[in-house]
């Protein structure tokens, strides 16, 4: 697509972004969609808030300005003001100060004027039909966070930047920043264009070293969402971007908001919907539980979350953008945040396959593991007494799974945490504490930390003989594993004696 020539005589479009980046494929697709349709030429740009739909529409309008005699921009988020913007178009066409859209459309049609109308930020699908062209001269371009606007024409889903586009934006805006650091910032911000613009603005205004900004994003992401201002959107930040949509959902579909809160405390990875539907008993009585019990209500709740642009569906999972999740967490009060974390913790403990050695369960493990990490690795990971058994179980399961898959280095910290929780809350002689100590000893052995493994196995064996007797299956298992570890350490005679004890 070539650059714009002269602007039409009737023109009302915001200025182009000074640093518009990438999107060549979307501009080509948009041009193709609107050029091919002879009548009812409608194209909707839909996607997550902050993903760059408005910037794309502005760029298109400027690039294609010479093809039209009339190009008008209608902010559509406030319907009470929409008639005033239409009247302004009528006045520009010489129709007086109070013309409505039918009068404007009739004038455009009668004069065969080529026109492009942009309805920006539509939050009511019915508005689109009112402005749908009825002649071959008109084109309607819509931007909206809502999904499902393809009923009036074509729809193009606008996604986040690619990694290359995001890195290029930051390196162009911030002279001296290295591509690796720019790429790290872009990834931490989920490649969301508005967030990237905010970050560039914040770094320019504060002269903060980019490496320090990376650290803030890693440790204080929620706090950084309101930092930085974008020149053409001074009131919009990632922190408040989805507030209106969430408020409307709270009134119209409260189960969807509760589902969003569940997803917000999970990892940015896809969240399996059956984590909730199979874990109904772990939900408090309320809108989400009632929705999860009814297939129609459940479809409505999930559909509302997707329809409002707060999540996207990926097969049988939901994907919530990492910044949407961070903003949602930041808006939760302490009680709701605690409840969401506790609920997800219980659901995960129910959903994880117990037999970590059975390959049939490994795909489920791979799906859920990021969310287990997100729960266990929280900065504020404090637990009520009631939650301790569940958390220690998760630590033990995750540790054994990681050890079995060749990552004892990652497994040991979780097994240590599980053991500490069991020791503090159940006592040193509780069977679960002995099991946790035994599993940690095994991970030490797998990691090659044989001396530590031997010390723990010796302690476990002595405790199990004392608590359970010499012939209990758990005691025999401890004796066998200690013997094996003796052999690894080269203490062959001690190993033989223990193996003989087991055989006897």
Short mmCIF file of C-alpha atoms in Angstrom, two decimals, residues 159-416:
data_model
loop_
_atom_site.label_atom_id
_atom_site.label_comp_id
_atom_site.label_asym_id
_atom_site.label_seq_id
_atom_site.Cartn_x
_atom_site.Cartn_y
_atom_site.Cartn_z
CA UNK A 159 -3.50 -9.86 17.78
CA UNK A 160 -0.57 -8.66 19.83
CA UNK A 161 2.63 -7.65 18.09
CA UNK A 162 5.00 -10.33 16.95
CA UNK A 163 8.23 -10.49 18.93
CA UNK A 164 10.07 -8.76 16.07
CA UNK A 165 7.51 -5.93 15.80
CA UNK A 166 7.54 -5.35 19.55
CA UNK A 167 11.32 -5.31 19.75
CA UNK A 168 11.54 -2.98 16.76
CA UNK A 169 9.12 -0.51 18.36
CA UNK A 170 11.19 -0.31 21.54
CA UNK A 171 14.55 -0.06 19.79
CA UNK A 172 13.20 2.74 17.58
CA UNK A 173 11.72 4.64 20.51
CA UNK A 174 14.64 4.12 22.90
CA UNK A 175 18.02 4.77 21.33
CA UNK A 176 20.72 2.73 22.98
CA UNK A 177 18.53 -0.09 24.26
CA UNK A 178 19.88 -3.47 23.24
CA UNK A 179 17.70 -5.88 21.26
CA UNK A 180 17.97 -8.51 24.01
CA UNK A 181 16.72 -6.13 26.70
CA UNK A 182 14.00 -4.80 24.39
CA UNK A 183 12.92 -8.36 23.68
CA UNK A 184 12.79 -9.13 27.40
CA UNK A 185 10.59 -6.08 28.08
CA UNK A 186 8.35 -6.97 25.15
CA UNK A 187 7.88 -10.53 26.40
CA UNK A 188 7.13 -9.42 29.97
CA UNK A 189 4.47 -7.07 28.58
CA UNK A 190 2.96 -9.82 26.46
CA UNK A 191 3.71 -7.90 23.23
CA UNK A 192 0.68 -5.66 23.85
CA UNK A 193 1.11 -2.44 21.79
CA UNK A 194 -0.39 -0.04 24.35
CA UNK A 195 1.80 -1.48 27.10
CA UNK A 196 4.87 -1.17 24.90
CA UNK A 197 4.05 2.47 24.15
CA UNK A 198 3.59 3.10 27.87
CA UNK A 199 6.90 1.48 28.66
CA UNK A 200 8.72 3.55 26.04
CA UNK A 201 7.09 6.72 27.41
CA UNK A 202 7.96 5.82 31.00
CA UNK A 203 11.58 5.04 30.20
CA UNK A 204 11.91 8.27 28.20
CA UNK A 205 10.34 10.38 30.97
CA UNK A 206 12.29 8.85 33.84
CA UNK A 207 15.63 7.91 32.19
CA UNK A 208 15.39 4.67 34.15
CA UNK A 209 17.95 2.14 32.91
CA UNK A 210 16.08 -0.51 30.88
CA UNK A 211 17.68 -3.31 32.91
CA UNK A 212 16.17 -1.87 36.09
CA UNK A 213 12.80 -1.56 34.34
CA UNK A 214 12.99 -5.28 33.48
CA UNK A 215 13.45 -6.04 37.18
CA UNK A 216 10.40 -3.93 38.06
CA UNK A 217 8.31 -5.76 35.47
CA UNK A 218 9.45 -9.10 36.87
CA UNK A 219 8.75 -8.20 40.50
CA UNK A 220 6.12 -5.43 40.46
CA UNK A 221 4.17 -5.93 37.23
CA UNK A 222 0.80 -4.81 38.61
CA UNK A 223 2.31 -1.57 39.92
CA UNK A 224 3.89 -0.76 36.56
CA UNK A 225 0.65 -0.99 34.57
CA UNK A 226 -0.30 2.62 35.37
CA UNK A 227 3.16 4.08 34.68
CA UNK A 228 3.77 5.92 31.43
CA UNK A 229 1.39 7.91 29.23
CA UNK A 230 0.71 7.52 25.52
CA UNK A 231 0.51 10.86 23.71
CA UNK A 232 -2.66 10.17 21.73
CA UNK A 233 -4.38 8.26 24.59
CA UNK A 234 -3.51 10.21 27.75
CA UNK A 235 -6.36 8.74 29.79
CA UNK A 236 -5.80 5.13 28.76
CA UNK A 237 -3.34 2.92 30.58
CA UNK A 238 -3.12 -0.83 30.80
CA UNK A 239 -4.18 -0.49 34.44
CA UNK A 240 -7.62 0.91 33.59
CA UNK A 241 -8.08 -0.45 30.08
CA UNK A 242 -10.48 -3.27 30.93
CA UNK A 243 -12.19 -1.65 33.91
CA UNK A 244 -15.35 -0.68 32.02
CA UNK A 245 -15.74 -4.12 30.43
CA UNK A 246 -15.28 -5.81 33.80
CA UNK A 247 -17.83 -3.50 35.42
CA UNK A 248 -20.39 -4.33 32.74
CA UNK A 249 -19.70 -8.04 33.10
CA UNK A 250 -20.12 -7.80 36.87
CA UNK A 251 -23.64 -6.53 36.29
CA UNK A 252 -24.59 -8.73 33.33
CA UNK A 253 -22.67 -11.98 33.89
CA UNK A 254 -21.07 -12.14 37.36
CA UNK A 255 -20.02 -15.76 36.81
CA UNK A 256 -17.75 -14.56 34.00
CA UNK A 257 -16.00 -12.12 36.34
CA UNK A 258 -15.43 -14.88 38.90
CA UNK A 259 -14.02 -17.07 36.13
CA UNK A 260 -11.70 -14.22 35.10
CA UNK A 261 -10.46 -13.96 38.69
CA UNK A 262 -9.74 -17.70 38.71
CA UNK A 263 -7.74 -17.39 35.49
CA UNK A 264 -5.96 -14.26 36.74
CA UNK A 265 -4.20 -16.12 39.56
CA UNK A 266 -3.13 -18.87 37.17
CA UNK A 267 -0.19 -18.70 34.76
CA UNK A 268 -0.51 -16.89 31.40
CA UNK A 269 -0.75 -20.33 29.76
CA UNK A 270 -4.11 -21.78 28.60
CA UNK A 271 -6.34 -22.65 31.55
CA UNK A 272 -8.33 -25.87 30.95
CA UNK A 273 -12.02 -25.17 31.41
CA UNK A 274 -12.51 -28.60 32.96
CA UNK A 275 -10.30 -27.46 35.84
CA UNK A 276 -13.40 -25.56 36.94
CA UNK A 277 -16.17 -27.87 35.77
CA UNK A 278 -14.49 -30.95 37.27
CA UNK A 279 -13.76 -29.03 40.46
CA UNK A 280 -17.26 -27.74 41.14
CA UNK A 281 -17.18 -29.04 44.71
CA UNK A 282 -14.18 -26.77 45.37
CA UNK A 283 -16.18 -23.63 44.47
CA UNK A 284 -18.02 -21.54 46.99
CA UNK A 285 -21.76 -21.22 46.48
CA UNK A 286 -22.25 -18.35 44.08
CA UNK A 287 -22.66 -17.38 40.41
CA UNK A 288 -19.62 -19.32 39.16
CA UNK A 289 -20.61 -22.56 40.86
CA UNK A 290 -24.18 -22.29 39.60
CA UNK A 291 -22.93 -21.59 36.07
CA UNK A 292 -20.47 -24.51 36.16
CA UNK A 293 -23.33 -26.86 37.13
CA UNK A 294 -25.45 -25.87 34.12
CA UNK A 295 -24.02 -26.41 30.59
CA UNK A 296 -26.02 -23.51 29.12
CA UNK A 297 -25.12 -21.08 31.87
CA UNK A 298 -21.49 -22.22 31.63
CA UNK A 299 -21.44 -21.58 27.87
CA UNK A 300 -22.91 -18.12 28.54
CA UNK A 301 -20.28 -17.27 31.17
CA UNK A 302 -17.33 -18.41 29.04
CA UNK A 303 -18.85 -16.76 25.97
CA UNK A 304 -19.28 -13.46 27.80
CA UNK A 305 -15.65 -13.42 28.88
CA UNK A 306 -14.56 -14.05 25.30
CA UNK A 307 -17.17 -11.74 23.83
CA UNK A 308 -16.00 -8.79 25.93
CA UNK A 309 -12.42 -9.27 24.77
CA UNK A 310 -11.13 -10.25 28.22
CA UNK A 311 -10.05 -13.73 27.15
CA UNK A 312 -9.85 -15.87 24.07
CA UNK A 313 -10.85 -19.46 23.71
CA UNK A 314 -8.26 -22.02 22.67
CA UNK A 315 -10.14 -25.27 22.15
CA UNK A 316 -11.17 -26.40 25.61
CA UNK A 317 -9.07 -23.81 27.37
CA UNK A 318 -9.19 -20.09 28.09
CA UNK A 319 -6.26 -17.77 27.49
CA UNK A 320 -6.11 -14.52 29.46
CA UNK A 321 -3.42 -12.04 28.46
CA UNK A 322 -0.77 -11.68 31.16
CA UNK A 323 -1.52 -7.95 31.53
CA UNK A 324 -5.29 -8.50 31.73
CA UNK A 325 -4.54 -10.99 34.49
CA UNK A 326 -2.20 -8.58 36.27
CA UNK A 327 -4.77 -5.76 36.11
CA UNK A 328 -7.47 -8.12 37.38
CA UNK A 329 -5.31 -9.22 40.32
CA UNK A 330 -4.46 -5.61 41.15
CA UNK A 331 -8.17 -4.75 41.32
CA UNK A 332 -9.02 -7.59 43.72
CA UNK A 333 -9.37 -6.87 47.40
CA UNK A 334 -7.48 -9.11 49.81
CA UNK A 335 -10.43 -11.42 50.50
CA UNK A 336 -11.29 -12.05 46.82
CA UNK A 337 -7.67 -12.57 45.90
CA UNK A 338 -7.20 -15.04 48.74
CA UNK A 339 -10.38 -16.88 47.77
CA UNK A 340 -9.31 -17.17 44.12
CA UNK A 341 -5.88 -18.53 45.07
CA UNK A 342 -7.35 -21.00 47.57
CA UNK A 343 -9.91 -22.20 45.03
CA UNK A 344 -7.33 -22.78 42.29
CA UNK A 345 -5.05 -24.55 44.79
CA UNK A 346 -7.82 -27.00 45.69
CA UNK A 347 -8.78 -27.52 42.04
CA UNK A 348 -5.20 -28.27 41.04
CA UNK A 349 -4.74 -30.79 43.84
CA UNK A 350 -7.87 -32.55 42.61
CA UNK A 351 -6.92 -32.42 38.91
CA UNK A 352 -3.27 -33.54 39.01
CA UNK A 353 -2.80 -37.25 38.23
CA UNK A 354 -1.49 -38.98 41.35
CA UNK A 355 0.54 -41.65 39.57
CA UNK A 356 3.43 -39.59 38.28
CA UNK A 357 5.05 -42.67 36.72
CA UNK A 358 2.13 -43.39 34.37
CA UNK A 359 2.78 -41.78 30.94
CA UNK A 360 -0.96 -41.57 30.34
CA UNK A 361 -1.14 -38.75 32.86
CA UNK A 362 1.83 -36.75 31.60
CA UNK A 363 -0.10 -34.62 29.03
CA UNK A 364 -2.38 -33.48 31.86
CA UNK A 365 0.66 -32.73 33.98
CA UNK A 366 2.22 -30.63 31.20
CA UNK A 367 -0.99 -28.63 30.90
CA UNK A 368 -1.40 -27.97 34.62
CA UNK A 369 2.21 -27.59 35.70
CA UNK A 370 2.55 -23.87 34.78
CA UNK A 371 -0.49 -23.10 36.93
CA UNK A 372 0.90 -25.11 39.85
CA UNK A 373 4.10 -23.07 39.60
CA UNK A 374 2.06 -19.84 39.52
CA UNK A 375 0.27 -20.81 42.73
CA UNK A 376 3.26 -22.15 44.63
CA UNK A 377 5.73 -19.45 43.54
CA UNK A 378 3.65 -16.41 44.49
CA UNK A 379 5.53 -13.67 46.32
CA UNK A 380 2.87 -13.64 49.05
CA UNK A 381 2.70 -17.43 49.39
CA UNK A 382 1.32 -17.67 52.92
CA UNK A 383 -1.23 -20.35 53.70
CA UNK A 384 -4.01 -20.91 56.19
CA UNK A 385 -3.80 -24.03 58.35
CA UNK A 386 -6.61 -25.60 56.32
CA UNK A 387 -4.62 -25.14 53.10
CA UNK A 388 -1.33 -26.58 54.37
CA UNK A 389 -2.14 -30.27 53.63
CA UNK A 390 -3.13 -29.35 50.06
CA UNK A 391 -0.07 -27.17 49.49
CA UNK A 392 2.33 -29.74 50.91
CA UNK A 393 0.68 -32.37 48.68
CA UNK A 394 1.20 -30.14 45.63
CA UNK A 395 4.84 -29.58 46.59
CA UNK A 396 5.38 -33.31 46.95
CA UNK A 397 3.64 -34.21 43.67
CA UNK A 398 5.44 -31.51 41.70
CA UNK A 399 8.78 -32.43 43.23
CA UNK A 400 8.43 -36.11 42.41
CA UNK A 401 7.20 -35.34 38.89
CA UNK A 402 10.15 -33.05 38.20
CA UNK A 403 12.61 -35.55 39.64
CA UNK A 404 11.18 -38.35 37.53
CA UNK A 405 11.56 -36.17 34.43
CA UNK A 406 15.21 -35.45 35.04
CA UNK A 407 15.00 -32.13 36.88
CA UNK A 408 15.95 -32.88 40.49
CA UNK A 409 17.48 -29.38 40.69
CA UNK A 410 13.98 -27.93 40.29
CA UNK A 411 12.35 -30.67 42.36
CA UNK A 412 14.39 -30.23 45.55
CA UNK A 413 13.13 -26.72 46.50
CA UNK A 414 9.50 -27.90 46.25
CA UNK A 415 10.18 -31.06 48.23
CA UNK A 416 11.96 -28.99 50.88
#
